[in-house]
Amino acid sequence: MQFRLLQSFAGVLLLGLLLSLTPARAQLFETKAAQAFMIDADTGTVLFSKDADKPIPPASMAKLMTMEVVFNALKSGRLKLDDTFVVSENAWRKGGAPSGTSTMFAKLKSAIRLEDLILGVTVQAANDGCIVIAEGMAGSEDNFAAQMTERARQIGLKTSTFVNSTGLPADGQQTTVRELAQLALHLWRDYPDYYRYYGLKDFTWNKITQKNRNPLLVMDIGADGLVVGASEAAGFGIVASASHNGSRVIAVMSGLASDKERAEEARKLLDWGARSFEKTEIFASDEVIGEAQVFGGAKSGVTLKAKGPIDIFLPITNRDKLTARIVYTGPVAAPVEAGQPVGALRVWIGDTLSQETPLFAAESISVGTLPQRALDAVKELAIGWLR
């Protein structure tokens, strides 16, 4: 596939993708969800985004962060699946049978293996299971919620803040659909031994069998996770993951009107994401991608490369909706060292920023002669104000 440089101005170089001259400002997919976000799991490429950074109450989708803390402790060896935790009266009343919320019906004062508690949370969205784990690991649910927020920051979630382990309504508890997708991707990548729990169809505890609350698992669309949530403030939401023909997409939706609408909208988004794109290499490893202007250098421009090939996900239809730009703050002051970070290649699908790849100087540029520097200074005086 051939790309040609169309325009260079004020430190922003435009690449024409598929002969598209201007970014399209329309989504390729429509959804009833108030917020939605979808990525390709292998590359993190954004395939769809709608109000993705608006803070929302997480509801039971917060349980993904609860499990991240648990899985991290298991991976590090601080916990074992055979460790046991006791069901306190607080956990039983707030999250067990008396609570009227999602529960695994854990018996008061019983000791439960950690793996069974995990199954209760991942399959049945058990609030009692969450609280038992929180109290067992941190002494109190408040302490555990603080650990959840700390871990969120450690893995790059800047907005998500947790007040409890269950996602039950609480002041100050918030997340975004973008960060929930990032969290789901993290769980899939970093904890493959434990991610499998999310795909189990049912779980039996205290002689009570409950089916997985995720409606997508029975739709034969390759779904194997992850969690649903609902609250009066946020509506119905879901964090979903599905694989199709060797590729995997992760989608998050919030603000839907009912569980039926949630299931249908999530199915449509996952199906569209899995079938409507094809992975295409646009630049090979070590291929020059473009050029950035240089100020005061022996050359007026420096060529740019990525560290490795660049792949993008092209829409199978509506390919004219895809555009790209090389963006940098410039002109770049000399001297320039080979390998120096300069800017990024940004790719849009419609009005969604799909991916961003760092770009680096492919060559060294020394400081220019006095006449060269003087000429660059004159150019800056003439056109610098336009930036």
Tab-separated table of C-alpha atoms in Angstrom:
chain	number	residue	atom	x	y	z
A	1	MET	CA	0.000	0.000	0.000
A	2	GLN	CA	1.468	3.358	-1.015
A	3	PHE	CA	1.202	6.553	1.001
A	4	ARG	CA	2.309	9.972	-0.115
A	5	LEU	CA	3.049	13.165	1.771
A	6	LEU	CA	0.377	15.724	0.970
A	7	GLN	CA	1.120	18.724	3.137
A	8	SER	CA	3.709	20.098	5.559
A	9	PHE	CA	2.874	23.076	7.702
A	10	ALA	CA	3.619	24.451	11.151
A	11	GLY	CA	5.123	21.279	12.565
A	12	VAL	CA	2.304	18.967	11.457
A	13	LEU	CA	2.890	16.690	8.477
A	14	LEU	CA	-0.157	15.180	6.820
A	15	LEU	CA	-0.148	11.731	5.274
A	16	GLY	CA	-2.762	10.880	2.690
A	17	LEU	CA	-4.174	7.470	3.418
A	18	LEU	CA	-6.104	5.911	0.589
A	19	LEU	CA	-6.187	9.331	-1.137
A	20	SER	CA	-8.175	10.848	1.741
A	21	LEU	CA	-7.361	14.520	2.029
A	22	THR	CA	-9.298	15.490	5.161
A	23	PRO	CA	-10.261	13.653	8.372
A	24	ALA	CA	-13.809	12.334	8.318
A	25	ARG	CA	-15.997	13.400	11.221
A	26	ALA	CA	-18.426	10.515	11.506
A	27	GLN	CA	-18.547	7.223	13.360
A	28	LEU	CA	-18.654	4.005	11.376
A	29	PHE	CA	-20.956	2.408	13.951
A	30	GLU	CA	-23.936	3.682	15.907
A	31	THR	CA	-24.939	2.498	19.373
A	32	LYS	CA	-27.615	3.327	21.921
A	33	ALA	CA	-25.007	3.270	24.703
A	34	ALA	CA	-24.244	6.644	26.248
A	35	GLN	CA	-20.582	5.675	26.519
A	36	ALA	CA	-18.737	2.981	24.565
A	37	PHE	CA	-15.165	2.005	23.790
A	38	MET	CA	-13.626	-0.919	21.883
A	39	ILE	CA	-10.051	-1.991	21.207
A	40	ASP	CA	-8.180	-4.731	19.415
A	41	ALA	CA	-6.631	-6.746	22.246
A	42	ASP	CA	-3.420	-7.735	20.474
A	43	THR	CA	-2.335	-4.184	19.606
A	44	GLY	CA	-4.497	-1.911	21.763
A	45	THR	CA	-5.749	-0.176	18.610
A	46	VAL	CA	-8.940	1.799	19.256
A	47	LEU	CA	-11.722	0.609	16.947
A	48	PHE	CA	-14.603	2.613	18.404
A	49	SER	CA	-15.015	5.411	20.935
A	50	LYS	CA	-18.031	7.333	22.190
A	51	ASP	CA	-17.698	9.703	25.166
A	52	ALA	CA	-15.053	7.312	26.440
A	53	ASP	CA	-13.503	9.571	29.077
A	54	LYS	CA	-16.636	10.690	30.910
A	55	PRO	CA	-16.488	9.605	34.581
A	56	ILE	CA	-19.243	7.133	35.409
A	57	PRO	CA	-20.178	5.026	38.458
A	58	PRO	CA	-18.689	1.569	37.795
A	59	ALA	CA	-21.426	-0.523	39.456
A	60	SER	CA	-20.416	-4.197	39.441
A	61	MET	CA	-17.828	-3.514	36.754
A	62	ALA	CA	-15.658	-2.359	39.687
A	63	LYS	CA	-15.245	-6.034	40.517
A	64	LEU	CA	-12.664	-6.231	37.716
A	65	MET	CA	-10.383	-4.091	39.888
A	66	THR	CA	-11.157	-6.237	42.925
A	67	MET	CA	-10.005	-9.278	40.985
A	68	GLU	CA	-6.924	-7.459	39.680
A	69	VAL	CA	-5.737	-6.947	43.263
A	70	VAL	CA	-6.388	-10.630	44.002
A	71	PHE	CA	-4.743	-11.916	40.812
A	72	ASN	CA	-1.718	-9.706	41.413
A	73	ALA	CA	-1.332	-11.161	44.917
A	74	LEU	CA	-1.622	-14.694	43.538
A	75	LYS	CA	0.911	-14.034	40.784
A	76	SER	CA	3.412	-12.599	43.269
A	77	GLY	CA	2.948	-15.509	45.659
A	78	ARG	CA	1.438	-13.461	48.500
A	79	LEU	CA	-1.740	-15.547	48.265
A	80	LYS	CA	-2.570	-19.091	47.220
A	81	LEU	CA	-5.811	-20.443	45.777
A	82	ASP	CA	-6.160	-22.778	48.774
A	83	ASP	CA	-5.988	-19.941	51.317
A	84	THR	CA	-9.229	-19.611	53.280
A	85	PHE	CA	-11.181	-16.541	54.373
A	86	VAL	CA	-13.929	-16.323	56.984
A	87	VAL	CA	-17.354	-14.830	56.233
A	88	SER	CA	-17.921	-11.989	58.708
A	89	GLU	CA	-21.333	-10.749	59.755
A	90	ASN	CA	-20.589	-7.527	57.866
A	91	ALA	CA	-19.894	-9.405	54.632
A	92	TRP	CA	-22.954	-11.612	55.145
A	93	ARG	CA	-25.315	-8.681	55.808
A	94	LYS	CA	-23.955	-6.268	53.178
A	95	GLY	CA	-23.365	-8.774	50.398
A	96	GLY	CA	-24.936	-12.081	51.342
A	97	ALA	CA	-28.471	-13.443	51.334
A	98	PRO	CA	-29.924	-10.666	53.588
A	99	SER	CA	-28.662	-7.933	51.242
A	100	GLY	CA	-30.929	-8.683	48.292
A	101	THR	CA	-27.995	-8.063	45.926
A	102	SER	CA	-25.951	-10.444	43.783
A	103	THR	CA	-24.518	-13.068	46.131
A	104	MET	CA	-22.940	-16.522	46.282
A	105	PHE	CA	-24.960	-17.278	49.456
A	106	ALA	CA	-21.885	-17.720	51.634
A	107	LYS	CA	-22.752	-18.980	55.115
A	108	LEU	CA	-22.089	-16.732	58.086
A	109	LYS	CA	-18.775	-17.549	59.842
A	110	SER	CA	-17.889	-20.248	57.296
A	111	ALA	CA	-14.328	-20.531	55.928
A	112	ILE	CA	-14.128	-20.461	52.131
A	113	ARG	CA	-11.207	-21.228	49.817
A	114	LEU	CA	-9.984	-18.212	47.868
A	115	GLU	CA	-10.571	-19.963	44.533
A	116	ASP	CA	-14.214	-20.520	45.415
A	117	LEU	CA	-14.570	-16.870	46.371
A	118	ILE	CA	-13.029	-15.908	43.023
A	119	LEU	CA	-15.535	-18.121	41.233
A	120	GLY	CA	-18.351	-16.508	43.177
A	121	VAL	CA	-17.199	-13.049	42.108
A	122	THR	CA	-16.307	-13.769	38.460
A	123	VAL	CA	-19.329	-15.966	37.664
A	124	GLN	CA	-22.020	-14.747	40.065
A	125	ALA	CA	-20.828	-11.158	40.708
A	126	ALA	CA	-21.035	-12.073	44.399
A	127	ASN	CA	-20.934	-9.045	46.678
A	128	ASP	CA	-20.393	-11.226	49.729
A	129	GLY	CA	-17.418	-12.835	47.988
A	130	CYS	CA	-15.901	-9.409	47.317
A	131	ILE	CA	-16.278	-8.235	50.905
A	132	VAL	CA	-14.917	-11.491	52.350
A	133	ILE	CA	-11.830	-11.156	50.144
A	134	ALA	CA	-11.430	-7.457	50.995
A	135	GLU	CA	-11.606	-8.051	54.731
A	136	GLY	CA	-9.329	-11.072	54.523
A	137	MET	CA	-6.651	-9.310	52.495
A	138	ALA	CA	-6.726	-5.807	53.990
A	139	GLY	CA	-8.543	-6.024	57.329
A	140	SER	CA	-11.427	-3.869	56.135
A	141	GLU	CA	-13.209	-3.008	52.915
A	142	ASP	CA	-12.060	0.616	53.194
A	143	ASN	CA	-8.415	-0.462	53.317
A	144	PHE	CA	-8.923	-2.797	50.372
A	145	ALA	CA	-10.611	-0.078	48.304
A	146	ALA	CA	-7.561	2.115	48.885
A	147	GLN	CA	-5.410	-0.733	47.551
A	148	MET	CA	-7.679	-0.964	44.503
A	149	THR	CA	-7.167	2.720	43.712
A	150	GLU	CA	-3.422	2.426	44.283
A	151	ARG	CA	-3.197	-0.541	41.912
A	152	ALA	CA	-5.302	1.362	39.364
A	153	ARG	CA	-2.709	4.125	39.319
A	154	GLN	CA	0.141	1.617	39.072
A	155	ILE	CA	-1.302	0.064	35.929
A	156	GLY	CA	-2.014	3.440	34.318
A	157	LEU	CA	-5.650	4.169	35.208
A	158	LYS	CA	-5.697	7.873	36.075
A	159	THR	CA	-9.409	8.429	36.687
A	160	SER	CA	-10.679	5.212	38.286
A	161	THR	CA	-11.212	5.629	42.015
A	162	PHE	CA	-12.743	2.999	44.284
A	163	VAL	CA	-14.570	3.315	47.588
A	164	ASN	CA	-15.607	-0.318	48.044
A	165	SER	CA	-14.883	-3.758	46.600
A	166	THR	CA	-18.342	-4.424	45.156
A	167	GLY	CA	-19.166	-1.386	43.026
A	168	LEU	CA	-22.290	-0.709	45.083
A	169	PRO	CA	-23.215	3.007	44.904
A	170	ALA	CA	-20.838	5.214	46.899
A	171	ASP	CA	-19.808	8.854	46.702
A	172	GLY	CA	-16.475	9.328	44.960
A	173	GLN	CA	-16.459	5.976	43.189
A	174	GLN	CA	-15.847	6.433	39.463
A	175	THR	CA	-14.235	5.074	36.323
A	176	THR	CA	-14.493	5.522	32.527
A	177	VAL	CA	-15.277	3.065	29.747
A	178	ARG	CA	-11.786	3.657	28.300
A	179	GLU	CA	-10.124	2.713	31.588
A	180	LEU	CA	-12.372	-0.314	32.037
A	181	ALA	CA	-11.208	-1.523	28.617
A	182	GLN	CA	-7.594	-0.924	29.622
A	183	LEU	CA	-8.211	-2.880	32.828
A	184	ALA	CA	-9.822	-5.759	30.935
A	185	LEU	CA	-6.887	-5.839	28.516
A	186	HIS	CA	-4.485	-5.921	31.464
A	187	LEU	CA	-6.343	-8.858	33.037
A	188	TRP	CA	-6.281	-10.801	29.768
A	189	ARG	CA	-2.594	-10.132	29.090
A	190	ASP	CA	-1.137	-10.437	32.588
A	191	TYR	CA	-3.248	-13.147	34.219
A	192	PRO	CA	-4.038	-15.846	31.618
A	193	ASP	CA	-4.226	-18.521	34.327
A	194	TYR	CA	-7.032	-16.634	36.095
A	195	TYR	CA	-8.750	-14.892	33.190
A	196	ARG	CA	-10.388	-18.225	32.312
A	197	TYR	CA	-12.735	-17.935	35.307
A	198	TYR	CA	-14.729	-15.254	33.482
A	199	GLY	CA	-15.763	-17.683	30.750
A	200	LEU	CA	-17.336	-20.311	33.032
A	201	LYS	CA	-21.037	-20.738	32.351
A	202	ASP	CA	-22.170	-21.421	35.947
A	203	PHE	CA	-21.010	-22.007	39.510
A	204	THR	CA	-22.560	-23.870	42.437
A	205	TRP	CA	-22.062	-22.833	46.044
A	206	ASN	CA	-24.039	-23.699	49.178
A	207	LYS	CA	-25.995	-26.138	46.947
A	208	ILE	CA	-27.230	-23.221	44.818
A	209	THR	CA	-26.299	-23.147	41.138
A	210	GLN	CA	-26.259	-19.783	39.396
A	211	LYS	CA	-25.541	-19.077	35.741
A	212	ASN	CA	-22.941	-16.541	34.687
A	213	ARG	CA	-24.563	-13.109	34.515
A	214	ASN	CA	-22.798	-12.291	31.237
A	215	PRO	CA	-25.471	-12.795	28.515
A	216	LEU	CA	-22.880	-12.968	25.707
A	217	LEU	CA	-21.422	-16.296	26.813
A	218	VAL	CA	-24.349	-18.240	25.353
A	219	MET	CA	-24.531	-16.348	22.041
A	220	ASP	CA	-21.873	-18.364	20.183
A	221	ILE	CA	-19.902	-15.243	19.231
A	222	GLY	CA	-16.605	-16.207	20.867
A	223	ALA	CA	-17.272	-14.261	24.073
A	224	ASP	CA	-15.426	-15.452	27.175
A	225	GLY	CA	-15.824	-12.548	29.610
A	226	LEU	CA	-16.055	-10.367	31.529
A	227	VAL	CA	-18.629	-8.582	33.718
A	228	VAL	CA	-21.955	-6.742	33.685
A	229	GLY	CA	-23.102	-3.910	35.917
A	230	ALA	CA	-26.142	-1.767	36.517
A	231	SER	CA	-27.000	1.216	38.673
A	232	GLU	CA	-29.635	3.924	38.733
A	233	ALA	CA	-27.003	6.568	38.037
A	234	ALA	CA	-25.122	4.801	35.228
A	235	GLY	CA	-27.753	2.556	33.639
A	236	PHE	CA	-26.808	-0.871	32.341
A	237	GLY	CA	-23.196	-1.548	31.422
A	238	ILE	CA	-20.904	-4.358	30.329
A	239	VAL	CA	-17.226	-5.149	29.860
A	240	ALA	CA	-17.012	-7.808	27.148
A	241	SER	CA	-14.280	-9.725	25.366
A	242	ALA	CA	-14.584	-12.031	22.378
A	243	SER	CA	-12.244	-13.781	19.947
A	244	HIS	CA	-12.920	-14.413	16.265
A	245	ASN	CA	-10.611	-16.020	13.685
A	246	GLY	CA	-7.554	-15.508	15.842
A	247	SER	CA	-8.230	-11.895	16.806
A	248	ARG	CA	-9.752	-10.543	20.004
A	249	VAL	CA	-11.713	-7.395	20.714
A	250	ILE	CA	-12.580	-5.871	24.081
A	251	ALA	CA	-15.630	-3.623	24.349
A	252	VAL	CA	-17.122	-1.583	27.173
A	253	MET	CA	-20.563	0.025	27.181
A	254	SER	CA	-22.500	2.046	29.742
A	255	GLY	CA	-25.736	4.014	29.954
A	256	LEU	CA	-28.050	1.455	28.349
A	257	ALA	CA	-31.725	1.270	29.252
A	258	SER	CA	-32.180	-2.420	30.129
A	259	ASP	CA	-30.427	-5.749	30.379
A	260	LYS	CA	-32.009	-6.751	27.060
A	261	GLU	CA	-30.711	-3.619	25.321
A	262	ARG	CA	-27.293	-4.152	26.907
A	263	ALA	CA	-27.036	-7.695	25.563
A	264	GLU	CA	-28.109	-6.725	22.055
A	265	GLU	CA	-25.958	-3.597	21.770
A	266	ALA	CA	-22.897	-5.409	23.113
A	267	ARG	CA	-23.406	-8.298	20.708
A	268	LYS	CA	-23.678	-5.934	17.745
A	269	LEU	CA	-20.572	-3.939	18.720
A	270	LEU	CA	-18.426	-7.053	19.272
A	271	ASP	CA	-19.607	-8.626	16.047
A	272	TRP	CA	-18.907	-5.437	14.097
A	273	GLY	CA	-15.473	-5.045	15.650
A	274	ALA	CA	-14.455	-8.633	14.942
A	275	ARG	CA	-15.621	-8.648	11.298
A	276	SER	CA	-15.199	-5.107	9.990
A	277	PHE	CA	-11.433	-4.558	10.098
A	278	GLU	CA	-8.344	-6.127	8.591
A	279	LYS	CA	-4.813	-5.725	9.887
A	280	THR	CA	-2.503	-4.103	7.319
A	281	GLU	CA	1.165	-3.158	7.473
A	282	ILE	CA	1.583	0.414	6.240
A	283	PHE	CA	5.269	0.894	7.044
A	284	ALA	CA	7.937	-1.787	7.229
A	285	SER	CA	10.629	-1.874	9.891
A	286	ASP	CA	13.239	0.867	9.273
A	287	GLU	CA	11.107	2.474	6.556
A	288	VAL	CA	11.157	6.269	6.516
A	289	ILE	CA	7.702	7.542	7.462
A	290	GLY	CA	8.126	11.268	6.937
A	291	GLU	CA	10.214	14.284	7.798
A	292	ALA	CA	10.241	16.959	10.495
A	293	GLN	CA	11.535	20.464	9.979
A	294	VAL	CA	14.816	21.341	11.706
A	295	PHE	CA	15.790	24.784	12.982
A	296	GLY	CA	19.431	25.826	12.885
A	297	GLY	CA	20.710	22.561	11.440
A	298	ALA	CA	23.044	21.504	8.665
A	299	LYS	CA	19.905	20.120	6.986
A	300	SER	CA	16.449	21.659	6.925
A	301	GLY	CA	14.702	18.400	7.786
A	302	VAL	CA	15.219	15.131	9.643
A	303	THR	CA	13.738	11.838	8.475
A	304	LEU	CA	11.543	9.912	10.924
A	305	LYS	CA	11.118	6.208	11.619
A	306	ALA	CA	9.283	4.034	14.108
A	307	LYS	CA	10.890	1.305	16.179
A	308	GLY	CA	9.646	-1.580	14.074
A	309	PRO	CA	6.865	-1.947	11.517
A	310	ILE	CA	3.579	-0.067	11.814
A	311	ASP	CA	0.336	-1.979	11.393
A	312	ILE	CA	-3.098	-0.424	11.302
A	313	PHE	CA	-6.612	-1.827	11.275
A	314	LEU	CA	-8.313	-0.798	8.064
A	315	PRO	CA	-12.109	-0.757	7.860
A	316	ILE	CA	-13.132	-3.336	5.248
A	317	THR	CA	-15.706	-0.827	4.025
A	318	ASN	CA	-15.607	2.975	4.299
A	319	ARG	CA	-11.842	3.017	3.904
A	320	ASP	CA	-12.013	6.676	2.967
A	321	LYS	CA	-12.782	7.338	6.634
A	322	LEU	CA	-9.180	6.561	7.629
A	323	THR	CA	-6.591	9.350	7.902
A	324	ALA	CA	-3.160	9.822	9.497
A	325	ARG	CA	-0.862	12.645	10.574
A	326	ILE	CA	2.681	12.951	11.770
A	327	VAL	CA	2.506	15.343	14.715
A	328	TYR	CA	5.455	17.012	16.420
A	329	THR	CA	6.386	20.284	18.095
A	330	GLY	CA	8.626	22.064	15.714
A	331	PRO	CA	10.705	22.971	14.069
A	332	VAL	CA	13.092	20.668	15.951
A	333	ALA	CA	16.140	22.528	17.227
A	334	ALA	CA	19.553	21.318	16.078
A	335	PRO	CA	21.568	19.350	16.971
A	336	VAL	CA	19.401	16.250	16.495
A	337	GLU	CA	20.651	12.812	17.537
A	338	ALA	CA	19.653	9.624	15.699
A	339	GLY	CA	17.073	7.816	17.804
A	340	GLN	CA	15.882	11.013	19.463
A	341	PRO	CA	12.094	11.079	20.084
A	342	VAL	CA	10.528	13.645	17.774
A	343	GLY	CA	6.790	13.064	17.426
A	344	ALA	CA	4.128	10.486	16.675
A	345	LEU	CA	2.095	9.022	13.845
A	346	ARG	CA	-1.589	9.381	14.714
A	347	VAL	CA	-4.207	7.377	12.837
A	348	TRP	CA	-7.933	8.189	12.863
A	349	ILE	CA	-10.876	5.999	11.895
A	350	GLY	CA	-13.632	8.507	11.290
A	351	ASP	CA	-13.395	10.895	14.244
A	352	THR	CA	-11.850	8.277	16.554
A	353	LEU	CA	-8.123	8.496	17.286
A	354	SER	CA	-7.367	4.846	16.632
A	355	GLN	CA	-3.664	4.535	17.394
A	356	GLU	CA	-0.559	6.567	18.089
A	357	THR	CA	2.967	5.350	17.301
A	358	PRO	CA	6.075	7.203	18.595
A	359	LEU	CA	8.471	8.394	15.902
A	360	PHE	CA	12.220	8.931	16.213
A	361	ALA	CA	14.944	10.715	14.270
A	362	ALA	CA	16.411	8.337	11.697
A	363	GLU	CA	19.631	10.370	11.396
A	364	SER	CA	21.803	12.850	13.234
A	365	ILE	CA	21.735	16.490	12.186
A	366	SER	CA	24.556	18.750	13.336
A	367	VAL	CA	24.287	22.481	14.019
A	368	GLY	CA	24.358	24.399	10.756
A	369	THR	CA	26.641	27.178	9.615
A	370	LEU	CA	25.998	30.763	10.625
A	371	PRO	CA	24.279	31.587	7.286
A	372	GLN	CA	22.061	28.490	7.606
A	373	ARG	CA	21.030	29.441	11.133
A	374	ALA	CA	20.390	33.028	10.051
A	375	LEU	CA	18.157	31.870	7.194
A	376	ASP	CA	16.165	29.661	9.560
A	377	ALA	CA	15.725	32.585	11.934
A	378	VAL	CA	14.330	34.701	9.120
A	379	LYS	CA	11.902	31.910	8.205
A	380	GLU	CA	10.741	31.702	11.814
A	381	LEU	CA	10.119	35.425	11.944
A	382	ALA	CA	8.124	35.190	8.720
A	383	ILE	CA	5.908	32.176	9.427
A	384	GLY	CA	6.413	31.195	13.073
A	385	TRP	CA	3.436	33.273	14.185
A	386	LEU	CA	1.164	31.081	12.050
A	387	ARG	CA	1.653	28.046	14.309
